[in-house]
Amino acid sequence: MTGDLKINPIDREEVMAALSQMFASEMFRNSERMQQFLRYIVIETLEGRADRIKSYSIAIEVFGRNSGFDSAEDPIVRTTATRLRSLLDRYNQTANNENGIIIQLPKGRYVPEFQRREERQETRLDDTETGPARTETLNKRKRWPSAPFAYAGISLSVVAAVALVITAVLLDFIPWPPFTSVPDHTASVVVIVRDTTATAGSQAAHYLAQDFSELVVGKLVNHGGIKIVDAAGEAADFVSSIVKSRPDDDVFTFDSLVREGGGVLSVLWKLNDARSGVVVWATEEPVKNEALRDPNAVADVVIGRLVGLEGAIPTVLSIIYGDHADRRECLTKPQRIAFIYHSAFQQNMRQCLEKVVEKDPADAEAWGVLAQLYHRLGRNAASFGKDTSEFSQLLSDAAQKSVELAPQSFLGMQASMYAAYDKKDFQGFEFVARRILSRFHDPHLKIRIGNAFSNIGRDDEGIPLTREGIEESGELQGLGYLSLGYERYYRGDMLGALEMLSRVNAEDYYLVPLLRAITMAQLGRSEEMNQAVSRLHALRPDYEENLYYDFNHNNVTKPIIDSIAVGLRKAGLQVVDPQAQLN
């Protein structure tokens, strides 16, 4: 029986009495937002306005959003409805409802249903996913120490230093052995998101905190690749029950606190290993200006730090699975390093990921990472002057599959972006890239997309975006500085180019000795020029013959390629320009 006023023989007074009893219960008593949501949809239904209950009207009336609300960009209504639906189910199963009226929220709808308890058909929903114990995998999994860290006592500077060390170590690869098999199981990463709290006495902190965990849940779901459990209002033993039901999964809890000190707002969040209770990541995000006091914008920043290309979860998983072939390593490593330009790992990762999608063709995450990997394999082939058509087709197919399976996920959108870039569909690339930047606030994405904008001649946007990403990441070294080095070379600032090179720290990536060789040639420093040329040829034999082919494949504009060719010729190399030969 729906709530579209078809509530006979249940009358309005009975429904409102049931609602009041529900709000007085332990489950709802401290959840003002759930009460507001449920009261609104119940009253609208009882008043005969059920047809007006839409996500837009709920966003305006319950959450105070403005008239420009877009549910595709702001998932607050959808995620809160999911939480409310779960809360109602638990209440209806356990509460001592004196008047026997049950209020339900059907899946996929915002219009409630009313029913008498004796009329309700009992159903059993088994939402646990269990399987045979996988002892071998668990034995290989590195566990965190049993003694938990005190969250409040962790120095943020220490956390930042540890993160930098982790990044440096992970980038220092040795060739990986081939993956001979992929486990039959599909173990998962599970994040249990708990309620956000706020410091007492701060109205601004309370405002930011009240929707924050809902936003985090929705954005993590949209990001894809991770199973999300909303623990708002759950009992104290809820986390342990999840851990027990998922013996082979990596289960983390996410906690957040909004606080105000000296008139400055900040969000402190931590990621905990749910089995041991150890805090594996903790940081503080300052809310720097009035614009970022919007909970949606702040949540975007936190999501980037949590699951971005260099985020907490990929980093932590890389530590856990750094020494054996597991499906999660197969997926986590490329996410962290798909754009770090070492080629030794690429074929092994291709083998691993292709086996994953062969066993599970519906794995959208694996298809999304594969698309990015095919892009990197194509770039690598072009740098040796080899045909790239195989990888272009594979990239296109993988991106299409990823988008079909998870069109709104981070990996699906990113796969689509690289497919457009590979096809030289710059309008399509810019459209998807801007959408990604607006939804996923990851500084490393800004660096990569900024670099791509610069390649296609959009320096006015690309360079500032790259700088912004570097500043937000806080990295003192990294490949983001390489694109800035080429930009300074192109402008004739050779000393500035060398300064940027000193921050790259990736001499085994061929574009580093290439920039060093042409810069030293322009400065007339022949000894250092010759050393750089030798290093370039060790990594890419006769590269001068493939320069134009390589950079054209990467969509770099001809004036930039010409400027590099000038430097190589000054270094004594015979650069081949296919277009000039045709003319």
Coordinates of C-alpha atoms in Angstrom, one line a residue:
M1 CA 0.0 0.0 0.0
T2 CA 1.6 3.2 -1.1
G3 CA 1.7 6.6 0.6
D4 CA -0.2 8.3 -2.2
L5 CA -3.1 8.9 0.2
K6 CA -4.1 5.2 -0.2
I7 CA -3.7 4.7 3.5
N8 CA -7.2 3.4 4.5
P9 CA -7.9 2.1 7.0
I10 CA -4.9 3.9 8.5
D11 CA -5.7 7.5 9.2
R12 CA -3.5 10.6 9.6
E13 CA -3.6 10.6 13.4
E14 CA -2.3 7.0 13.5
V15 CA 0.6 7.8 11.1
M16 CA 1.6 11.0 13.0
A17 CA 1.5 9.1 16.4
A18 CA 3.7 6.4 14.9
L19 CA 6.1 9.1 13.7
S20 CA 6.3 10.8 17.1
Q21 CA 7.0 7.5 18.7
M22 CA 9.7 6.8 16.2
F23 CA 11.4 10.1 16.8
A24 CA 11.5 9.5 20.5
S25 CA 13.3 6.2 20.0
E26 CA 17.0 5.7 20.6
M27 CA 17.6 5.2 16.8
F28 CA 16.1 8.6 15.8
R29 CA 16.4 10.7 18.9
N30 CA 19.8 12.2 18.1
S31 CA 19.4 12.3 14.3
E32 CA 17.8 15.7 13.6
R33 CA 18.4 15.4 9.9
M34 CA 16.7 12.0 9.6
Q35 CA 13.7 13.4 11.5
Q36 CA 13.5 16.4 9.1
F37 CA 13.7 14.2 6.0
L38 CA 11.1 11.7 7.2
R39 CA 8.7 14.3 8.6
Y40 CA 8.8 16.2 5.3
I41 CA 8.0 13.2 3.0
V42 CA 5.3 11.9 5.4
I43 CA 3.5 15.2 5.7
E44 CA 3.7 15.8 2.0
T45 CA 2.2 12.4 1.4
L46 CA -0.6 12.8 3.9
E47 CA -1.4 16.2 2.4
G48 CA -1.9 14.7 -1.0
R49 CA 1.3 16.1 -2.5
A50 CA 3.2 12.8 -3.0
D51 CA 3.7 13.6 -6.7
R52 CA 5.8 16.6 -5.7
I53 CA 8.2 14.7 -3.6
K54 CA 11.4 14.8 -5.8
S55 CA 15.1 15.0 -5.0
Y56 CA 15.0 18.7 -6.0
S57 CA 12.2 19.6 -3.6
I58 CA 13.8 17.6 -0.8
A59 CA 17.1 19.3 -1.4
I60 CA 15.4 22.8 -1.2
E61 CA 13.0 22.2 1.7
V62 CA 15.1 19.8 3.9
F63 CA 18.7 20.5 3.2
G64 CA 18.5 24.2 2.4
R65 CA 20.1 23.9 -1.0
N66 CA 19.6 26.8 -3.5
S67 CA 17.6 26.8 -6.8
G68 CA 20.7 25.7 -8.7
F69 CA 20.8 22.3 -7.0
D70 CA 21.9 19.4 -9.3
S71 CA 21.5 15.9 -7.9
A72 CA 24.1 14.6 -10.3
E73 CA 26.7 16.8 -8.6
D74 CA 25.4 16.8 -5.1
P75 CA 24.2 13.3 -3.9
I76 CA 23.0 14.5 -0.4
V77 CA 19.3 13.5 -1.0
R78 CA 20.1 10.1 -2.5
T79 CA 22.6 9.1 0.2
T80 CA 20.5 10.4 3.1
A81 CA 17.5 8.5 1.7
T82 CA 19.6 5.3 1.7
R83 CA 20.5 5.9 5.3
L84 CA 16.9 6.6 6.2
R85 CA 15.7 3.5 4.4
S86 CA 18.2 1.4 6.4
L87 CA 17.3 3.1 9.7
L88 CA 13.6 2.5 9.1
D89 CA 14.2 -1.2 8.3
R90 CA 16.1 -1.7 11.6
Y91 CA 13.5 0.3 13.6
N92 CA 10.6 -1.7 12.1
Q93 CA 12.4 -5.0 12.9
T94 CA 13.3 -4.2 16.5
A95 CA 11.1 -1.4 17.9
N96 CA 8.2 -2.0 20.2
N97 CA 5.7 -0.1 18.1
E98 CA 2.6 0.4 20.3
N99 CA 0.1 1.4 17.6
G100 CA 1.4 -1.1 15.1
I101 CA 1.9 1.3 12.2
I102 CA 4.9 0.7 10.0
I103 CA 6.5 3.4 7.9
Q104 CA 8.7 2.3 5.1
L105 CA 10.6 4.0 2.3
P106 CA 10.6 1.8 -0.9
K107 CA 13.9 1.4 -2.7
G108 CA 14.3 3.9 -5.5
R109 CA 11.5 6.2 -4.2
Y110 CA 11.1 9.1 -1.9
V111 CA 7.3 8.5 -1.2
P112 CA 6.8 6.5 2.1
E113 CA 4.4 3.6 2.5
F114 CA 2.2 3.0 5.6
Q115 CA 1.2 -0.5 6.7
R116 CA -0.1 -2.2 9.8
R117 CA 2.3 -4.5 11.5
E118 CA 0.1 -7.6 11.3
E119 CA -0.3 -7.1 7.5
R120 CA 3.4 -6.9 6.9
Q121 CA 4.9 -9.9 5.2
E122 CA 8.0 -11.1 6.9
T123 CA 11.1 -11.1 4.6
R124 CA 14.6 -12.0 5.3
L125 CA 17.4 -10.1 3.6
D126 CA 20.8 -11.6 3.8
D127 CA 23.2 -8.8 2.9
T128 CA 26.3 -10.6 4.0
E129 CA 28.8 -11.8 1.4
T130 CA 30.7 -14.8 2.8
G131 CA 32.7 -17.4 1.1
P132 CA 35.3 -20.1 1.9
A133 CA 38.2 -19.0 4.0
R134 CA 41.2 -18.0 2.1
T135 CA 44.0 -18.8 4.5
E136 CA 46.9 -18.5 2.1
T137 CA 46.0 -15.0 1.1
L138 CA 45.4 -13.9 4.6
N139 CA 48.7 -15.3 5.7
K140 CA 50.5 -13.3 3.1
R141 CA 48.6 -10.1 4.0
K142 CA 50.8 -7.8 6.1
R143 CA 49.0 -6.8 9.3
W144 CA 49.4 -3.6 11.2
P145 CA 50.9 -3.7 14.7
S146 CA 48.3 -4.6 17.3
A147 CA 49.1 -1.5 19.5
P148 CA 46.9 1.3 18.3
F149 CA 48.3 4.9 17.9
A150 CA 46.6 7.6 19.8
Y151 CA 44.9 9.7 17.1
A152 CA 44.9 12.9 19.0
G153 CA 48.6 12.6 19.6
I154 CA 49.7 12.2 16.0
S155 CA 51.7 15.1 14.7
L156 CA 50.4 16.2 11.3
S157 CA 54.0 17.0 10.3
V158 CA 55.0 13.5 11.1
V159 CA 52.1 12.1 9.0
A160 CA 53.2 14.3 6.1
A161 CA 56.8 13.2 6.4
V162 CA 55.8 9.5 6.5
A163 CA 53.6 10.0 3.4
L164 CA 56.5 11.5 1.5
V165 CA 58.8 8.6 2.5
I166 CA 56.2 6.1 1.5
T167 CA 55.8 7.8 -1.9
A168 CA 59.6 7.9 -2.5
V169 CA 60.0 4.2 -1.6
L170 CA 57.1 3.1 -3.8
L171 CA 58.5 4.9 -6.8
D172 CA 61.8 3.2 -6.5
F173 CA 60.8 0.1 -8.4
I174 CA 62.7 -3.0 -9.2
P175 CA 61.2 -5.1 -12.1
W176 CA 58.4 -7.3 -10.8
P177 CA 58.2 -11.0 -11.6
P178 CA 55.4 -12.0 -14.0
F179 CA 52.0 -12.7 -12.5
T180 CA 51.4 -16.4 -13.1
S181 CA 47.8 -16.4 -11.8
V182 CA 45.0 -14.3 -10.5
P183 CA 43.2 -15.7 -7.4
D184 CA 39.6 -16.9 -8.1
H185 CA 38.2 -14.8 -5.4
T186 CA 37.5 -11.1 -5.7
A187 CA 38.4 -9.7 -2.3
S188 CA 37.3 -6.2 -1.7
V189 CA 38.2 -3.0 0.1
V190 CA 35.4 -1.9 2.5
V191 CA 35.2 1.5 4.1
I192 CA 32.8 2.0 7.0
V193 CA 31.9 5.6 7.2
R194 CA 30.9 6.8 10.7
D195 CA 29.1 9.9 11.7
T196 CA 31.0 13.2 11.6
T197 CA 31.2 15.0 14.9
A198 CA 31.8 18.7 15.6
T199 CA 33.4 20.6 18.5
A200 CA 30.9 21.9 21.0
G201 CA 29.9 25.6 20.9
S202 CA 30.8 26.2 17.2
Q203 CA 27.8 26.9 15.0
A204 CA 30.0 26.9 11.9
A205 CA 31.5 23.5 12.8
H206 CA 28.0 22.1 13.5
Y207 CA 26.7 23.3 10.1
L208 CA 29.6 21.8 8.2
A209 CA 29.4 18.5 10.1
Q210 CA 25.7 17.8 9.9
D211 CA 25.8 16.7 6.2
F212 CA 29.4 15.7 6.0
S213 CA 29.3 11.9 6.4
E214 CA 26.4 11.6 4.0
L215 CA 28.4 13.5 1.4
V216 CA 31.4 11.3 2.0
V217 CA 29.3 8.2 1.5
G218 CA 27.8 9.5 -1.7
K219 CA 31.0 10.6 -3.2
L220 CA 32.8 7.4 -2.4
V221 CA 30.0 5.4 -4.0
N222 CA 30.3 7.6 -7.1
H223 CA 34.1 7.2 -7.1
G224 CA 33.7 3.5 -7.5
G225 CA 36.1 0.6 -6.7
I226 CA 35.4 0.5 -3.0
K227 CA 32.5 -1.0 -1.1
I228 CA 31.0 1.6 1.2
V229 CA 29.1 0.9 4.4
D230 CA 27.2 3.7 6.0
A231 CA 27.4 3.3 9.8
A232 CA 25.5 6.4 10.8
G233 CA 23.4 5.6 13.9
E234 CA 24.6 2.0 14.2
A235 CA 25.2 0.2 17.4
A236 CA 28.7 0.0 18.9
D237 CA 29.2 -3.6 17.7
F238 CA 28.3 -2.9 14.1
V239 CA 31.9 -2.6 12.9
S240 CA 32.9 -5.9 14.5
S241 CA 30.0 -7.6 12.8
I242 CA 31.1 -6.3 9.4
V243 CA 34.7 -7.4 10.0
K244 CA 33.5 -10.9 11.0
S245 CA 31.3 -11.2 7.9
R246 CA 34.2 -10.3 5.6
P247 CA 37.2 -12.3 6.7
D248 CA 39.2 -11.8 3.5
D249 CA 38.5 -8.1 2.8
D250 CA 40.4 -5.1 3.8
V251 CA 38.0 -3.3 6.1
F252 CA 38.7 0.3 7.2
T253 CA 36.7 2.8 9.3
F254 CA 36.6 6.5 8.4
D255 CA 36.1 9.0 11.2
S256 CA 35.9 12.8 10.9
L257 CA 35.7 15.7 13.2
V258 CA 35.0 19.4 12.3
R259 CA 36.5 21.8 14.7
E260 CA 37.0 25.5 15.0
G261 CA 40.0 27.2 16.6
G262 CA 40.8 30.9 16.5
G263 CA 38.0 31.4 14.0
V264 CA 39.5 28.9 11.6
L265 CA 37.6 25.8 10.6
S266 CA 39.2 22.5 9.8
V267 CA 38.3 18.8 9.2
L268 CA 40.3 16.2 11.0
W269 CA 39.9 12.7 9.5
K270 CA 41.5 9.4 10.1
L271 CA 41.5 6.0 8.4
N272 CA 41.6 3.0 10.8
D273 CA 42.3 -0.7 10.2
A274 CA 39.0 -2.1 11.5
R275 CA 40.5 -5.4 12.7
S276 CA 43.3 -4.0 14.8
G277 CA 42.0 -0.5 15.5
V278 CA 45.3 1.0 14.3
V279 CA 45.2 4.5 12.8
V280 CA 46.8 4.0 9.4
W281 CA 46.3 7.5 8.2
A282 CA 45.4 10.8 9.8
T283 CA 45.4 14.4 8.5
E284 CA 43.7 17.7 8.9
E285 CA 42.1 19.7 6.1
P286 CA 41.8 23.4 6.8
V287 CA 38.7 25.2 5.5
K288 CA 40.6 28.1 4.1
N289 CA 37.9 30.5 2.8
E290 CA 34.2 31.2 2.9
A291 CA 33.6 29.4 -0.4
L292 CA 35.0 26.1 1.0
R293 CA 32.6 26.3 4.0
D294 CA 30.2 24.5 1.6
P295 CA 30.1 20.9 2.9
N296 CA 30.0 19.6 -0.7
A297 CA 33.3 21.4 -1.6
V298 CA 35.0 20.3 1.6
A299 CA 34.0 16.7 1.0
D300 CA 35.4 16.8 -2.5
V301 CA 38.8 17.7 -1.0
V302 CA 38.7 14.9 1.6
I303 CA 37.7 12.3 -1.0
G304 CA 40.7 13.3 -3.2
R305 CA 43.0 12.8 -0.2
L306 CA 41.4 9.5 0.7
V307 CA 41.0 7.7 -2.7
G308 CA 42.9 9.9 -5.2
L309 CA 45.8 8.8 -7.3
E310 CA 48.2 9.3 -4.3
G311 CA 45.5 9.0 -1.7
A312 CA 45.5 7.3 1.7
I313 CA 43.8 4.0 0.6
P314 CA 46.0 3.4 -2.5
T315 CA 49.1 4.1 -0.4
V316 CA 48.1 1.9 2.5
L317 CA 47.2 -1.0 0.2
S318 CA 50.4 -0.7 -1.6
I319 CA 52.2 -1.2 1.7
I320 CA 50.0 -4.2 2.6
Y321 CA 50.3 -6.0 -0.7
G322 CA 53.8 -5.0 -1.7
D323 CA 55.2 -8.5 -1.9
H324 CA 52.8 -10.9 -3.5
A325 CA 50.4 -11.1 -6.5
D326 CA 46.9 -10.4 -5.3
R327 CA 44.0 -9.0 -7.2
R328 CA 44.1 -5.9 -5.0
E329 CA 47.8 -5.3 -5.7
C330 CA 47.0 -5.8 -9.4
L331 CA 44.5 -3.0 -9.2
T332 CA 46.1 -0.8 -6.6
K333 CA 49.6 -0.5 -8.0
P334 CA 48.4 0.8 -11.4
Q335 CA 46.1 3.3 -9.7
R336 CA 49.1 4.8 -7.9
I337 CA 51.6 4.6 -10.7
A338 CA 49.8 4.4 -14.0
F339 CA 51.1 7.9 -14.8
I340 CA 54.5 7.4 -13.2
Y341 CA 56.6 6.8 -16.2
H342 CA 58.5 3.6 -15.4
S343 CA 57.9 1.0 -18.1
A344 CA 59.2 -2.1 -16.3
F345 CA 55.9 -2.9 -14.6
Q346 CA 53.6 -2.3 -17.5
Q347 CA 53.5 -5.7 -19.2
N348 CA 53.2 -7.5 -15.9
M349 CA 50.3 -5.3 -14.9
R350 CA 48.7 -5.9 -18.3
Q351 CA 48.9 -9.6 -17.8
C352 CA 47.5 -9.4 -14.3
L353 CA 44.6 -7.0 -15.2
E354 CA 43.6 -8.9 -18.4
K355 CA 43.3 -12.1 -16.3
V356 CA 41.1 -10.2 -13.8
V357 CA 38.6 -9.0 -16.5
E358 CA 38.7 -12.5 -18.2
K359 CA 37.5 -14.0 -14.9
D360 CA 35.2 -11.2 -14.1
P361 CA 34.1 -9.2 -17.2
A362 CA 31.8 -7.0 -15.0
D363 CA 34.7 -5.6 -13.0
A364 CA 34.4 -1.9 -13.9
E365 CA 37.3 -0.9 -11.8
A366 CA 39.7 -3.3 -13.6
W367 CA 38.5 -2.1 -17.0
G368 CA 39.0 1.5 -16.0
V369 CA 42.6 0.8 -14.8
L370 CA 43.3 -1.2 -18.0
A371 CA 42.2 1.7 -20.1
Q372 CA 44.8 3.9 -18.4
L373 CA 47.4 1.2 -18.7
Y374 CA 46.8 0.8 -22.4
H375 CA 47.3 4.6 -22.7
R376 CA 50.7 4.2 -21.0
L377 CA 51.7 1.3 -23.1
G378 CA 50.8 3.3 -26.2
R379 CA 52.9 6.1 -25.0
N380 CA 55.8 3.8 -24.3
A381 CA 55.6 2.2 -27.8
A382 CA 55.5 5.7 -29.4
S383 CA 58.7 6.7 -27.6
F384 CA 60.5 3.8 -29.3
G385 CA 59.0 4.6 -32.7
K386 CA 56.7 1.6 -32.7
D387 CA 53.2 1.2 -34.0
T388 CA 50.6 2.2 -31.4
S389 CA 47.4 1.2 -33.2
E390 CA 47.0 -2.0 -31.1
F391 CA 46.9 0.0 -27.8
S392 CA 44.6 2.7 -29.2
Q393 CA 42.0 0.0 -30.0
L394 CA 42.5 -1.7 -26.7
L395 CA 42.2 1.6 -24.8
S396 CA 39.0 2.5 -26.7
D397 CA 37.4 -0.9 -25.9
A398 CA 38.4 -0.9 -22.3
A399 CA 37.2 2.6 -21.8
Q400 CA 33.8 1.8 -23.4
K401 CA 33.5 -1.3 -21.1
S402 CA 34.3 0.7 -18.0
V403 CA 31.8 3.5 -18.9
E404 CA 29.1 0.9 -19.7
L405 CA 29.5 -0.7 -16.3
A406 CA 30.1 2.4 -14.1
P407 CA 29.4 5.6 -16.1
Q408 CA 29.6 7.9 -13.1
S409 CA 32.6 6.4 -11.4
F410 CA 35.9 8.1 -11.2
L411 CA 37.7 5.4 -13.1
G412 CA 35.0 5.2 -15.8
M413 CA 35.2 8.9 -16.4
Q414 CA 39.0 8.9 -16.4
A415 CA 39.1 6.1 -18.9
S416 CA 36.7 8.0 -21.1
M417 CA 38.9 11.1 -20.8
Y418 CA 42.0 9.2 -22.0
A419 CA 40.2 7.5 -24.8
A420 CA 39.1 10.9 -26.1
Y421 CA 42.7 12.3 -25.7
D422 CA 44.1 9.3 -27.6
K423 CA 41.6 9.8 -30.5
K424 CA 42.6 13.5 -30.6
D425 CA 39.0 14.4 -29.7
F426 CA 40.1 17.4 -27.8
Q427 CA 36.6 18.8 -27.4
G428 CA 35.5 15.5 -25.8
F429 CA 38.7 15.4 -23.7
E430 CA 38.2 18.9 -22.3
F431 CA 34.5 18.2 -21.5
V432 CA 35.3 15.1 -19.5
A433 CA 38.4 16.6 -17.9
R434 CA 36.5 19.6 -16.7
R435 CA 33.8 17.4 -15.3
I436 CA 36.4 15.3 -13.5
L437 CA 38.0 18.3 -12.0
S438 CA 34.7 19.6 -10.8
R439 CA 33.7 16.3 -9.1
F440 CA 37.0 14.8 -7.9
H441 CA 39.3 17.3 -6.3
D442 CA 42.6 15.4 -6.4
P443 CA 45.7 17.5 -6.8
H444 CA 47.5 14.8 -8.8
L445 CA 44.7 14.8 -11.3
K446 CA 45.2 18.6 -11.7
I447 CA 48.8 18.0 -12.5
R448 CA 48.1 15.3 -15.1
I449 CA 45.2 17.2 -16.7
G450 CA 47.2 20.4 -16.6
N451 CA 50.0 18.7 -18.4
A452 CA 47.6 17.4 -21.1
F453 CA 46.1 20.9 -21.5
S454 CA 49.7 22.3 -22.0
N455 CA 50.4 19.6 -24.6
I456 CA 47.4 20.6 -26.8
G457 CA 48.4 24.3 -26.7
R458 CA 46.3 25.4 -23.7
D459 CA 49.2 26.7 -21.6
D460 CA 47.1 29.5 -20.3
E461 CA 45.0 26.9 -18.4
G462 CA 47.4 24.0 -18.2
I463 CA 50.4 25.6 -16.4
P464 CA 48.3 27.3 -13.7
L465 CA 46.4 24.0 -13.2
T466 CA 49.7 22.1 -12.9
R467 CA 51.0 24.6 -10.4
E468 CA 47.8 24.5 -8.4
G469 CA 48.0 20.7 -8.2
I470 CA 51.6 20.8 -7.1
E471 CA 50.9 23.4 -4.4
E472 CA 47.9 21.4 -3.1
S473 CA 49.8 18.1 -3.0
G474 CA 52.6 19.7 -1.0
E475 CA 55.2 17.7 -3.0
L476 CA 58.7 19.1 -3.1
Q477 CA 59.7 16.6 -5.8
G478 CA 57.7 14.8 -8.5
L479 CA 57.0 14.6 -12.2
G480 CA 54.7 17.5 -12.1
Y481 CA 57.8 19.7 -12.1
L482 CA 58.8 18.2 -15.5
S483 CA 56.1 19.8 -17.5
L484 CA 56.9 23.1 -15.8
G485 CA 60.6 22.5 -16.8
Y486 CA 59.6 22.0 -20.5
E487 CA 57.4 25.1 -20.3
R488 CA 60.4 27.2 -19.1
Y489 CA 62.7 25.8 -21.8
Y490 CA 60.1 26.7 -24.4
R491 CA 60.0 30.3 -23.0
G492 CA 63.8 30.4 -23.2
D493 CA 64.4 30.3 -19.4
M494 CA 67.1 27.6 -19.4
L495 CA 68.1 28.2 -15.8
G496 CA 64.5 27.9 -14.7
A497 CA 64.2 24.7 -16.7
L498 CA 67.2 23.3 -14.8
E499 CA 65.7 24.4 -11.5
M500 CA 62.5 22.4 -12.3
L501 CA 64.6 19.4 -13.4
S502 CA 66.3 19.4 -10.0
R503 CA 62.9 18.7 -8.4
V504 CA 61.9 15.8 -10.7
N505 CA 64.2 13.0 -9.3
A506 CA 63.4 10.4 -12.0
E507 CA 66.5 10.1 -14.2
D508 CA 65.3 6.7 -15.5
Y509 CA 62.4 8.4 -17.3
Y510 CA 63.6 9.3 -20.8
L511 CA 62.0 12.8 -20.9
V512 CA 64.3 13.9 -18.0
P513 CA 67.6 13.4 -19.8
L514 CA 66.0 14.7 -23.0
L515 CA 65.2 18.1 -21.3
R516 CA 68.6 18.1 -19.6
A517 CA 70.4 17.5 -23.0
I518 CA 68.6 20.3 -24.9
T519 CA 68.9 22.7 -22.0
M520 CA 72.6 22.1 -21.6
A521 CA 73.0 22.4 -25.3
Q522 CA 71.4 25.9 -25.3
L523 CA 73.6 26.9 -22.4
G524 CA 76.7 25.6 -24.1
R525 CA 77.6 23.2 -21.3
S526 CA 78.9 20.5 -23.5
E527 CA 80.1 17.9 -20.9
E528 CA 76.8 17.8 -19.1
M529 CA 75.0 17.8 -22.5
N530 CA 77.0 14.8 -23.7
Q531 CA 76.2 12.9 -20.4
A532 CA 72.5 13.6 -20.8
V533 CA 72.6 12.5 -24.5
S534 CA 74.3 9.3 -23.5
R535 CA 71.6 8.7 -20.8
L536 CA 68.8 9.5 -23.3
H537 CA 70.2 7.0 -25.8
A538 CA 70.6 4.3 -23.1
L539 CA 66.9 4.6 -22.4
R540 CA 65.7 5.3 -26.0
P541 CA 68.3 4.4 -28.7
D542 CA 68.3 6.8 -31.6
Y543 CA 65.5 8.8 -30.0
E544 CA 66.2 11.8 -32.3
E545 CA 64.6 9.7 -35.1
N546 CA 61.4 9.3 -33.2
L547 CA 61.0 12.7 -31.5
Y548 CA 58.3 14.0 -33.8
Y549 CA 56.4 10.6 -33.9
D550 CA 56.5 10.4 -30.1
F551 CA 55.4 13.9 -29.3
N552 CA 52.8 13.9 -32.1
H553 CA 51.3 10.8 -30.5
N554 CA 51.1 12.6 -27.2
N555 CA 49.3 15.6 -28.9
V556 CA 52.1 18.1 -28.3
T557 CA 51.9 21.1 -30.5
K558 CA 54.4 21.5 -33.3
P559 CA 56.0 24.7 -32.1
I560 CA 57.0 22.9 -28.9
I561 CA 58.4 19.9 -30.8
D562 CA 60.3 22.2 -33.1
S563 CA 61.9 24.0 -30.1
I564 CA 63.0 20.6 -28.7
A565 CA 64.4 19.6 -32.1
V566 CA 66.4 22.8 -32.2
G567 CA 68.0 21.8 -28.9
L568 CA 68.8 18.3 -30.1
R569 CA 70.4 19.6 -33.3
K570 CA 72.5 21.9 -31.2
A571 CA 73.6 18.8 -29.3
G572 CA 74.8 17.4 -32.6
L573 CA 72.0 15.0 -33.3
Q574 CA 70.2 14.6 -36.6
V575 CA 66.5 15.0 -35.9
V576 CA 64.0 13.6 -38.4
D577 CA 61.0 15.8 -39.1
P578 CA 58.6 13.7 -41.2
Q579 CA 56.5 16.7 -42.2
A580 CA 59.5 18.7 -43.4
Q581 CA 60.6 15.7 -45.5
L582 CA 57.2 15.6 -47.1
N583 CA 57.4 19.3 -48.0

